[in-house]
Amino acid sequence: MALIPLFACVRILADSVASLPVQTYRRNGGSREILTFVPSLLFAPAARDNLFEWLHKAVASLALRGNAYGLITARDDFGYPTSIEWLNPDDVWVDELRPTLPVFYWQGRVVPAEQIVHIPWVVLPGRVVGLSPVQVFARTIGVGLSATEYGLSWFDNGGTPPAVMKNSGKTINPDEAEEISDRLAARVRARKPLVYGSDWDFTALQVNPEESQFIETMRLNASQIAAIYGVPPEMVGGDSGGSMTYANVEQSAINFVQFTLRPWLARLEAKLSALMPGREFVKFNVDAMIRVDLMTRYQAHSLALNDGWKNRDEIRALEDIPPLPDGQGQVYLPVSMLGGPTSDPATEPDDPIPNP
């Protein structure tokens, strides 16, 4: 985690996933219904963690070690988990001799498989443990660490001397040169002006770090690490390859959800849904992350309402507005059909009956 692009990738993934709203549903034949209550596992998933912190730990473990291991610490009366503590993946070892019946060890002790929740990242056929990106791409990450160390050394000591002091009047010996150099460095550190006679010439040297390929190496390494995690390189200090405008920034946000977050969310949704009772399952609401401008959003609401596939209460909920009273917002008919009752032509007589 000492490498900035690596930390940035992990932070972006963990923050993005953990900040998404989580909704539970129940399958009802070919349709689904939203559950109004929050399962215990999603309300207080661990002793010291709320849902955001709990999801954040899971994604950080996945991104750094390729695996998230959870220990089930509480169950309800039906045996479904109500509390799961994420374990340090470095404290867990898995015996993969029989991939269909793996044996989990935590701090050297066997833990029953039914007490472990395991979410792997990328798994090879015949294996149980997910690949660790830090181990698989150790050389790429090592290049970034080496460049960082070089950068620290560069700015601490300088790739070249910061300045040249030249005496045109006489030749000085090494001891005198060292004394003058120390006095000059002391004045520079103290930010005090330099005073010298007419025989001395002071020249400050300006060195572009790109001459040593430092900046280019750091930018390339950031792009490579971003590619490992599928994160847009411009989000972690890499090169996006082009200028950003409002239009492609919005499209970039959509691509980030579809191609970066979606696989991570799918892993979590599958595992969390397996821990829910019966026909219940879990979905992340990614619409909360893609917030278009106000006019576009309202136009989309109008289309959904007029086409009859969303009612007013559902749209109000998306805008964090309470529902209309007395069920007025539960109608799914287009607005054009809500003006009042209409007669059925099939029940009307051809000729009206005159009043007597």
mmCIF file of C-alpha atoms in Angstrom:
data_model
loop_
_atom_site.group_PDB
_atom_site.id
_atom_site.type_symbol
_atom_site.label_atom_id
_atom_site.label_comp_id
_atom_site.label_asym_id
_atom_site.label_seq_id
_atom_site.Cartn_x
_atom_site.Cartn_y
_atom_site.Cartn_z
ATOM 1 C CA MET A 1 0.000 0.000 0.000
ATOM 2 C CA ALA A 2 3.069 2.280 -0.040
ATOM 3 C CA LEU A 3 2.533 2.931 -3.756
ATOM 4 C CA ILE A 4 0.126 5.792 -4.428
ATOM 5 C CA PRO A 5 -1.590 4.379 -7.602
ATOM 6 C CA LEU A 6 -2.112 1.020 -5.873
ATOM 7 C CA PHE A 7 -3.623 2.666 -2.807
ATOM 8 C CA ALA A 8 -5.754 4.886 -5.054
ATOM 9 C CA CYS A 9 -7.171 1.885 -6.959
ATOM 10 C CA VAL A 10 -8.065 0.072 -3.742
ATOM 11 C CA ARG A 11 -9.581 3.213 -2.235
ATOM 12 C CA ILE A 12 -11.663 4.014 -5.329
ATOM 13 C CA LEU A 13 -13.042 0.478 -5.576
ATOM 14 C CA ALA A 14 -13.773 0.136 -1.858
ATOM 15 C CA ASP A 15 -15.280 3.610 -1.519
ATOM 16 C CA SER A 16 -17.424 3.224 -4.636
ATOM 17 C CA VAL A 17 -18.849 -0.183 -3.732
ATOM 18 C CA ALA A 18 -19.400 0.592 -0.050
ATOM 19 C CA SER A 19 -21.213 3.854 -0.801
ATOM 20 C CA LEU A 20 -23.824 2.258 -3.092
ATOM 21 C CA PRO A 21 -27.312 1.657 -1.667
ATOM 22 C CA VAL A 22 -28.153 -2.013 -1.108
ATOM 23 C CA GLN A 23 -31.680 -3.281 -1.754
ATOM 24 C CA THR A 24 -33.180 -6.672 -0.964
ATOM 25 C CA TYR A 25 -35.837 -8.327 -3.124
ATOM 26 C CA ARG A 26 -37.980 -11.444 -3.064
ATOM 27 C CA ARG A 27 -38.563 -13.517 -6.170
ATOM 28 C CA ASN A 28 -42.232 -13.962 -6.931
ATOM 29 C CA GLY A 29 -42.551 -16.203 -9.956
ATOM 30 C CA GLY A 30 -41.223 -14.297 -12.937
ATOM 31 C CA SER A 31 -41.219 -10.970 -11.108
ATOM 32 C CA ARG A 32 -39.641 -9.553 -7.983
ATOM 33 C CA GLU A 33 -40.849 -7.391 -5.137
ATOM 34 C CA ILE A 34 -38.869 -4.940 -3.039
ATOM 35 C CA LEU A 35 -38.624 -5.824 0.642
ATOM 36 C CA THR A 36 -39.451 -2.978 2.986
ATOM 37 C CA PHE A 37 -37.453 -4.386 5.907
ATOM 38 C CA VAL A 38 -33.666 -4.604 6.168
ATOM 39 C CA PRO A 39 -32.191 -8.035 7.003
ATOM 40 C CA SER A 40 -30.063 -8.165 10.150
ATOM 41 C CA LEU A 41 -26.956 -8.995 8.133
ATOM 42 C CA LEU A 42 -27.283 -5.752 6.176
ATOM 43 C CA PHE A 43 -28.355 -3.621 9.153
ATOM 44 C CA ALA A 44 -25.576 -4.496 11.622
ATOM 45 C CA PRO A 45 -23.277 -6.911 9.772
ATOM 46 C CA ALA A 46 -20.485 -6.960 12.379
ATOM 47 C CA ALA A 47 -19.923 -6.023 16.004
ATOM 48 C CA ARG A 48 -18.005 -2.821 15.254
ATOM 49 C CA ASP A 49 -18.875 -2.114 11.615
ATOM 50 C CA ASN A 50 -21.805 -0.507 9.886
ATOM 51 C CA LEU A 51 -22.671 -1.641 6.366
ATOM 52 C CA PHE A 52 -20.337 0.884 4.696
ATOM 53 C CA GLU A 53 -17.335 -0.141 6.799
ATOM 54 C CA TRP A 54 -18.171 -3.811 6.407
ATOM 55 C CA LEU A 55 -18.356 -3.672 2.614
ATOM 56 C CA HIS A 56 -15.267 -1.455 2.514
ATOM 57 C CA LYS A 57 -13.211 -4.090 4.337
ATOM 58 C CA ALA A 58 -14.440 -6.856 2.047
ATOM 59 C CA VAL A 59 -13.513 -4.991 -1.145
ATOM 60 C CA ALA A 60 -10.140 -3.878 0.249
ATOM 61 C CA SER A 61 -9.312 -7.487 1.119
ATOM 62 C CA LEU A 62 -10.377 -8.623 -2.354
ATOM 63 C CA ALA A 63 -8.381 -5.926 -4.121
ATOM 64 C CA LEU A 64 -5.179 -6.429 -2.130
ATOM 65 C CA ARG A 65 -5.126 -10.189 -1.522
ATOM 66 C CA GLY A 66 -7.597 -11.513 -4.076
ATOM 67 C CA ASN A 67 -9.758 -13.060 -1.337
ATOM 68 C CA ALA A 68 -12.151 -11.979 1.388
ATOM 69 C CA TYR A 69 -12.630 -14.389 4.282
ATOM 70 C CA GLY A 70 -15.493 -13.880 6.724
ATOM 71 C CA LEU A 71 -16.177 -15.709 9.990
ATOM 72 C CA ILE A 72 -19.867 -16.202 10.805
ATOM 73 C CA THR A 73 -20.304 -15.139 14.432
ATOM 74 C CA ALA A 74 -24.110 -15.151 14.798
ATOM 75 C CA ARG A 75 -27.153 -16.778 13.193
ATOM 76 C CA ASP A 76 -30.907 -16.340 13.477
ATOM 77 C CA ASP A 77 -33.364 -19.001 14.620
ATOM 78 C CA PHE A 78 -33.444 -20.453 11.106
ATOM 79 C CA GLY A 79 -29.670 -20.746 10.812
ATOM 80 C CA TYR A 80 -29.082 -17.799 8.476
ATOM 81 C CA PRO A 81 -26.055 -15.565 9.268
ATOM 82 C CA THR A 82 -26.782 -12.277 11.018
ATOM 83 C CA SER A 83 -23.186 -11.240 11.763
ATOM 84 C CA ILE A 84 -19.942 -11.839 9.839
ATOM 85 C CA GLU A 85 -16.485 -10.616 10.839
ATOM 86 C CA TRP A 86 -13.985 -10.204 7.998
ATOM 87 C CA LEU A 87 -10.642 -11.850 8.772
ATOM 88 C CA ASN A 88 -7.182 -10.657 7.863
ATOM 89 C CA PRO A 89 -6.487 -12.678 4.685
ATOM 90 C CA ASP A 90 -2.849 -13.059 5.729
ATOM 91 C CA ASP A 91 -4.049 -15.080 8.750
ATOM 92 C CA VAL A 92 -6.011 -17.546 6.597
ATOM 93 C CA TRP A 93 -4.626 -20.573 4.781
ATOM 94 C CA VAL A 94 -6.679 -22.932 2.627
ATOM 95 C CA ASP A 95 -5.888 -26.592 1.999
ATOM 96 C CA GLU A 96 -6.867 -26.987 -1.656
ATOM 97 C CA LEU A 97 -5.935 -30.651 -2.008
ATOM 98 C CA ARG A 98 -9.623 -31.395 -2.592
ATOM 99 C CA PRO A 99 -11.078 -28.291 -4.263
ATOM 100 C CA THR A 100 -14.661 -29.432 -3.653
ATOM 101 C CA LEU A 101 -13.978 -29.863 0.075
ATOM 102 C CA PRO A 102 -11.433 -27.202 1.042
ATOM 103 C CA VAL A 103 -10.155 -26.959 4.608
ATOM 104 C CA PHE A 104 -9.838 -23.454 6.062
ATOM 105 C CA TYR A 105 -7.228 -22.575 8.664
ATOM 106 C CA TRP A 106 -7.344 -19.324 10.623
ATOM 107 C CA GLN A 107 -4.272 -18.496 12.690
ATOM 108 C CA GLY A 108 -3.257 -22.146 12.469
ATOM 109 C CA ARG A 109 -6.595 -23.570 13.629
ATOM 110 C CA VAL A 110 -9.119 -25.428 11.495
ATOM 111 C CA VAL A 111 -12.394 -23.569 11.029
ATOM 112 C CA PRO A 112 -15.460 -25.516 9.828
ATOM 113 C CA ALA A 113 -16.236 -24.640 6.233
ATOM 114 C CA GLU A 114 -19.844 -23.787 7.121
ATOM 115 C CA GLN A 115 -18.543 -21.034 9.408
ATOM 116 C CA ILE A 116 -16.481 -19.383 6.653
ATOM 117 C CA VAL A 117 -17.719 -16.975 3.993
ATOM 118 C CA HIS A 118 -15.170 -16.930 1.162
ATOM 119 C CA ILE A 119 -15.291 -14.487 -1.752
ATOM 120 C CA PRO A 120 -12.425 -14.944 -4.248
ATOM 121 C CA TRP A 121 -11.418 -12.543 -7.020
ATOM 122 C CA VAL A 122 -9.875 -14.374 -10.007
ATOM 123 C CA VAL A 123 -9.767 -18.157 -9.530
ATOM 124 C CA LEU A 124 -7.973 -20.641 -11.769
ATOM 125 C CA PRO A 125 -9.702 -23.936 -12.631
ATOM 126 C CA GLY A 126 -9.110 -26.563 -9.968
ATOM 127 C CA ARG A 127 -8.271 -23.963 -7.337
ATOM 128 C CA VAL A 128 -10.182 -22.426 -4.440
ATOM 129 C CA VAL A 129 -8.082 -19.418 -3.490
ATOM 130 C CA GLY A 130 -8.240 -16.343 -5.693
ATOM 131 C CA LEU A 131 -5.133 -14.863 -7.267
ATOM 132 C CA SER A 132 -3.553 -12.017 -5.350
ATOM 133 C CA PRO A 133 -2.961 -9.048 -7.688
ATOM 134 C CA VAL A 134 -0.105 -7.835 -5.486
ATOM 135 C CA GLN A 135 1.685 -11.182 -5.860
ATOM 136 C CA VAL A 136 0.857 -11.781 -9.520
ATOM 137 C CA PHE A 137 1.995 -8.308 -10.556
ATOM 138 C CA ALA A 138 4.751 -7.938 -7.982
ATOM 139 C CA ARG A 139 7.261 -6.877 -10.636
ATOM 140 C CA THR A 140 5.005 -4.119 -12.010
ATOM 141 C CA ILE A 141 4.291 -2.840 -8.514
ATOM 142 C CA GLY A 142 7.985 -3.159 -7.665
ATOM 143 C CA VAL A 143 8.878 -0.846 -10.553
ATOM 144 C CA GLY A 144 6.586 1.766 -9.083
ATOM 145 C CA LEU A 145 8.130 1.374 -5.636
ATOM 146 C CA SER A 146 11.617 1.676 -7.122
ATOM 147 C CA ALA A 147 10.611 4.824 -8.993
ATOM 148 C CA THR A 148 9.149 6.255 -5.795
ATOM 149 C CA GLU A 149 12.358 5.526 -3.895
ATOM 150 C CA TYR A 150 14.343 7.142 -6.686
ATOM 151 C CA GLY A 151 12.096 10.183 -6.547
ATOM 152 C CA LEU A 152 12.634 10.518 -2.804
ATOM 153 C CA SER A 153 16.374 10.234 -3.299
ATOM 154 C CA TRP A 154 16.248 12.719 -6.168
ATOM 155 C CA PHE A 155 14.529 15.413 -4.165
ATOM 156 C CA ASP A 156 16.508 14.683 -0.987
ATOM 157 C CA ASN A 157 19.931 14.632 -2.576
ATOM 158 C CA GLY A 158 19.382 15.828 -6.134
ATOM 159 C CA GLY A 159 20.271 14.015 -9.330
ATOM 160 C CA THR A 160 22.661 16.879 -10.023
ATOM 161 C CA PRO A 161 24.150 19.576 -7.753
ATOM 162 C CA PRO A 162 21.638 22.353 -6.999
ATOM 163 C CA ALA A 163 24.129 25.089 -7.887
ATOM 164 C CA VAL A 164 27.699 25.909 -8.914
ATOM 165 C CA MET A 165 29.995 28.358 -7.089
ATOM 166 C CA LYS A 166 32.939 29.453 -9.224
ATOM 167 C CA ASN A 167 35.891 31.601 -8.095
ATOM 168 C CA SER A 168 37.521 33.404 -10.996
ATOM 169 C CA GLY A 169 40.244 34.995 -8.867
ATOM 170 C CA LYS A 170 42.059 32.036 -7.355
ATOM 171 C CA THR A 171 42.162 28.281 -7.092
ATOM 172 C CA ILE A 172 40.833 26.916 -3.796
ATOM 173 C CA ASN A 173 41.789 23.650 -2.143
ATOM 174 C CA PRO A 174 39.287 20.876 -1.257
ATOM 175 C CA ASP A 175 38.977 21.960 2.382
ATOM 176 C CA GLU A 176 38.101 25.500 1.386
ATOM 177 C CA ALA A 177 35.629 24.205 -1.194
ATOM 178 C CA GLU A 178 33.927 22.023 1.424
ATOM 179 C CA GLU A 179 33.683 24.922 3.882
ATOM 180 C CA ILE A 180 32.215 27.238 1.247
ATOM 181 C CA SER A 181 29.766 24.540 0.167
ATOM 182 C CA ASP A 182 28.594 23.988 3.758
ATOM 183 C CA ARG A 183 28.177 27.709 4.360
ATOM 184 C CA LEU A 184 26.245 28.092 1.110
ATOM 185 C CA ALA A 185 23.954 25.145 1.945
ATOM 186 C CA ALA A 186 23.301 26.558 5.407
ATOM 187 C CA ARG A 187 22.296 29.942 3.969
ATOM 188 C CA VAL A 188 19.998 28.286 1.429
ATOM 189 C CA ARG A 189 18.280 26.140 4.091
ATOM 190 C CA ALA A 190 17.829 29.223 6.294
ATOM 191 C CA ARG A 191 16.431 31.125 3.279
ATOM 192 C CA LYS A 192 18.901 33.936 3.900
ATOM 193 C CA PRO A 193 20.506 36.031 1.142
ATOM 194 C CA LEU A 194 23.952 35.171 -0.194
ATOM 195 C CA VAL A 195 26.749 37.697 0.159
ATOM 196 C CA TYR A 196 30.036 37.178 -1.660
ATOM 197 C CA GLY A 197 32.824 39.203 -3.247
ATOM 198 C CA SER A 198 33.423 40.090 -6.856
ATOM 199 C CA ASP A 199 35.508 37.000 -7.495
ATOM 200 C CA TRP A 200 32.621 34.577 -6.961
ATOM 201 C CA ASP A 201 30.070 33.547 -9.551
ATOM 202 C CA PHE A 202 26.910 31.707 -8.369
ATOM 203 C CA THR A 203 24.857 29.710 -10.911
ATOM 204 C CA ALA A 204 21.730 27.789 -9.904
ATOM 205 C CA LEU A 205 21.134 24.645 -11.963
ATOM 206 C CA GLN A 206 17.614 23.871 -13.186
ATOM 207 C CA VAL A 207 17.052 20.170 -13.861
ATOM 208 C CA ASN A 208 13.909 18.786 -15.460
ATOM 209 C CA PRO A 209 13.004 15.491 -13.748
ATOM 210 C CA GLU A 210 11.689 14.164 -17.071
ATOM 211 C CA GLU A 211 15.322 13.983 -18.219
ATOM 212 C CA SER A 212 15.732 11.028 -15.875
ATOM 213 C CA GLN A 213 12.385 9.535 -17.036
ATOM 214 C CA PHE A 214 11.086 9.819 -13.481
ATOM 215 C CA ILE A 215 7.722 11.396 -14.274
ATOM 216 C CA GLU A 216 7.148 9.239 -17.348
ATOM 217 C CA THR A 217 7.955 6.085 -15.380
ATOM 218 C CA MET A 218 5.532 7.037 -12.615
ATOM 219 C CA ARG A 219 2.775 7.864 -15.115
ATOM 220 C CA LEU A 220 3.265 4.604 -17.027
ATOM 221 C CA ASN A 221 3.298 2.582 -13.817
ATOM 222 C CA ALA A 222 0.092 4.270 -12.646
ATOM 223 C CA SER A 223 -1.601 3.341 -15.938
ATOM 224 C CA GLN A 224 -0.431 -0.272 -15.638
ATOM 225 C CA ILE A 225 -1.711 -0.629 -12.079
ATOM 226 C CA ALA A 226 -5.010 0.967 -13.106
ATOM 227 C CA ALA A 227 -5.294 -1.623 -15.898
ATOM 228 C CA ILE A 228 -4.886 -4.444 -13.355
ATOM 229 C CA TYR A 229 -7.972 -3.286 -11.482
ATOM 230 C CA GLY A 230 -9.881 -1.938 -14.474
ATOM 231 C CA VAL A 231 -9.855 1.571 -13.022
ATOM 232 C CA PRO A 232 -9.641 4.523 -15.456
ATOM 233 C CA PRO A 233 -5.969 5.596 -15.382
ATOM 234 C CA GLU A 234 -6.762 9.298 -15.051
ATOM 235 C CA MET A 235 -8.367 8.542 -11.674
ATOM 236 C CA VAL A 236 -5.050 7.343 -10.206
ATOM 237 C CA GLY A 237 -2.546 9.681 -11.838
ATOM 238 C CA GLY A 238 -2.120 7.843 -15.145
ATOM 239 C CA ASP A 239 -2.582 9.054 -18.702
ATOM 240 C CA SER A 240 -6.104 8.920 -20.142
ATOM 241 C CA GLY A 241 -4.841 9.444 -23.685
ATOM 242 C CA GLY A 242 -7.032 12.458 -24.417
ATOM 243 C CA SER A 243 -8.690 15.556 -23.043
ATOM 244 C CA MET A 244 -11.862 15.261 -20.969
ATOM 245 C CA THR A 245 -15.069 17.131 -21.801
ATOM 246 C CA TYR A 246 -18.447 17.134 -20.058
ATOM 247 C CA ALA A 247 -19.844 14.571 -22.498
ATOM 248 C CA ASN A 248 -17.057 12.036 -22.197
ATOM 249 C CA VAL A 249 -16.801 12.573 -18.430
ATOM 250 C CA GLU A 250 -20.428 11.451 -18.148
ATOM 251 C CA GLN A 251 -19.753 8.493 -20.446
ATOM 252 C CA SER A 252 -16.633 7.694 -18.440
ATOM 253 C CA ALA A 253 -18.762 7.476 -15.297
ATOM 254 C CA ILE A 254 -21.120 5.051 -17.044
ATOM 255 C CA ASN A 255 -18.189 2.950 -18.274
ATOM 256 C CA PHE A 256 -16.735 2.924 -14.764
ATOM 257 C CA VAL A 257 -19.940 1.416 -13.411
ATOM 258 C CA GLN A 258 -20.386 -1.076 -16.253
ATOM 259 C CA PHE A 259 -16.846 -2.315 -16.790
ATOM 260 C CA THR A 260 -15.110 -1.644 -13.467
ATOM 261 C CA LEU A 261 -17.642 -1.918 -10.650
ATOM 262 C CA ARG A 262 -20.106 -4.401 -12.157
ATOM 263 C CA PRO A 263 -17.860 -7.514 -11.772
ATOM 264 C CA TRP A 264 -17.020 -6.610 -8.172
ATOM 265 C CA LEU A 265 -20.685 -6.015 -7.390
ATOM 266 C CA ALA A 266 -21.698 -9.296 -9.017
ATOM 267 C CA ARG A 267 -19.350 -11.241 -6.731
ATOM 268 C CA LEU A 268 -20.728 -9.571 -3.627
ATOM 269 C CA GLU A 269 -24.354 -9.869 -4.770
ATOM 270 C CA ALA A 270 -23.988 -13.594 -5.449
ATOM 271 C CA LYS A 271 -22.428 -14.308 -2.056
ATOM 272 C CA LEU A 272 -24.788 -12.084 -0.066
ATOM 273 C CA SER A 273 -27.832 -13.495 -1.877
ATOM 274 C CA ALA A 274 -26.712 -17.016 -0.968
ATOM 275 C CA LEU A 275 -26.793 -15.960 2.690
ATOM 276 C CA MET A 276 -30.365 -14.631 2.474
ATOM 277 C CA PRO A 277 -33.355 -16.852 3.365
ATOM 278 C CA GLY A 278 -35.634 -18.435 0.786
ATOM 279 C CA ARG A 279 -36.254 -16.441 -2.362
ATOM 280 C CA GLU A 280 -34.645 -13.239 -1.112
ATOM 281 C CA PHE A 281 -31.668 -11.761 -2.936
ATOM 282 C CA VAL A 282 -29.492 -8.648 -2.835
ATOM 283 C CA LYS A 283 -28.804 -5.978 -5.477
ATOM 284 C CA PHE A 284 -26.701 -2.816 -5.446
ATOM 285 C CA ASN A 285 -28.366 0.308 -6.822
ATOM 286 C CA VAL A 286 -25.801 1.653 -9.287
ATOM 287 C CA ASP A 287 -28.198 4.351 -10.504
ATOM 288 C CA ALA A 288 -27.243 6.316 -7.407
ATOM 289 C CA MET A 289 -23.718 6.718 -8.801
ATOM 290 C CA ILE A 290 -24.679 7.945 -12.269
ATOM 291 C CA ARG A 291 -26.173 11.366 -11.580
ATOM 292 C CA VAL A 292 -26.824 13.239 -14.800
ATOM 293 C CA ASP A 293 -27.707 16.923 -14.961
ATOM 294 C CA LEU A 294 -31.043 18.081 -13.528
ATOM 295 C CA MET A 295 -32.852 18.619 -16.858
ATOM 296 C CA THR A 296 -31.846 15.214 -18.259
ATOM 297 C CA ARG A 297 -32.928 13.493 -15.044
ATOM 298 C CA TYR A 298 -36.340 15.162 -15.028
ATOM 299 C CA GLN A 299 -36.855 14.338 -18.704
ATOM 300 C CA ALA A 300 -36.119 10.687 -17.941
ATOM 301 C CA HIS A 301 -38.634 10.768 -15.079
ATOM 302 C CA SER A 302 -41.257 12.243 -17.404
ATOM 303 C CA LEU A 303 -40.721 9.510 -19.991
ATOM 304 C CA ALA A 304 -40.989 6.789 -17.359
ATOM 305 C CA LEU A 305 -44.175 8.300 -15.956
ATOM 306 C CA ASN A 306 -45.865 8.918 -19.311
ATOM 307 C CA ASP A 307 -44.993 5.457 -20.601
ATOM 308 C CA GLY A 308 -46.499 3.908 -17.486
ATOM 309 C CA TRP A 309 -43.535 1.833 -16.290
ATOM 310 C CA LYS A 310 -42.925 3.965 -13.176
ATOM 311 C CA ASN A 311 -45.377 5.625 -10.851
ATOM 312 C CA ARG A 312 -45.011 8.989 -9.155
ATOM 313 C CA ASP A 313 -44.054 7.544 -5.773
ATOM 314 C CA GLU A 314 -41.184 5.576 -7.334
ATOM 315 C CA ILE A 315 -39.885 8.713 -9.031
ATOM 316 C CA ARG A 316 -40.265 10.717 -5.822
ATOM 317 C CA ALA A 317 -38.259 8.060 -3.979
ATOM 318 C CA LEU A 318 -35.407 8.461 -6.477
ATOM 319 C CA GLU A 319 -35.352 12.169 -5.622
ATOM 320 C CA ASP A 320 -35.577 11.485 -1.848
ATOM 321 C CA ILE A 321 -39.108 12.931 -1.683
ATOM 322 C CA PRO A 322 -41.790 11.229 0.473
ATOM 323 C CA PRO A 323 -44.694 9.473 -1.311
ATOM 324 C CA LEU A 324 -48.002 11.176 -2.009
ATOM 325 C CA PRO A 325 -50.739 10.655 0.613
ATOM 326 C CA ASP A 326 -53.594 8.156 0.290
ATOM 327 C CA GLY A 327 -51.824 6.128 -2.389
ATOM 328 C CA GLN A 328 -52.176 8.857 -5.014
ATOM 329 C CA GLY A 329 -48.690 8.147 -6.346
ATOM 330 C CA GLN A 330 -49.206 4.411 -6.884
ATOM 331 C CA VAL A 331 -50.945 4.685 -10.271
ATOM 332 C CA TYR A 332 -48.972 3.338 -13.260
ATOM 333 C CA LEU A 333 -51.198 4.753 -16.017
ATOM 334 C CA PRO A 334 -49.824 7.504 -18.261
ATOM 335 C CA VAL A 335 -50.623 11.031 -17.117
ATOM 336 C CA SER A 336 -52.805 11.617 -20.194
ATOM 337 C CA MET A 337 -55.219 8.960 -18.925
ATOM 338 C CA LEU A 338 -55.538 10.323 -15.405
ATOM 339 C CA GLY A 339 -57.872 13.225 -16.224
ATOM 340 C CA GLY A 340 -61.069 11.429 -15.198
ATOM 341 C CA PRO A 341 -63.283 8.410 -15.886
ATOM 342 C CA THR A 342 -64.102 7.575 -19.469
ATOM 343 C CA SER A 343 -67.084 5.669 -20.805
ATOM 344 C CA ASP A 344 -66.845 2.344 -22.534
ATOM 345 C CA PRO A 345 -68.087 2.657 -26.155
ATOM 346 C CA ALA A 346 -69.284 -0.933 -26.093
ATOM 347 C CA THR A 347 -71.846 -0.136 -23.396
ATOM 348 C CA GLU A 348 -73.253 3.006 -25.022
ATOM 349 C CA PRO A 349 -76.447 2.739 -27.138
ATOM 350 C CA ASP A 350 -76.324 3.772 -30.763
ATOM 351 C CA ASP A 351 -79.190 6.271 -30.331
ATOM 352 C CA PRO A 352 -79.760 8.125 -27.121
ATOM 353 C CA ILE A 353 -83.177 7.613 -25.528
ATOM 354 C CA PRO A 354 -85.108 10.901 -25.501
ATOM 355 C CA ASN A 355 -86.435 12.198 -22.240
ATOM 356 C CA PRO A 356 -90.123 11.706 -21.856
#
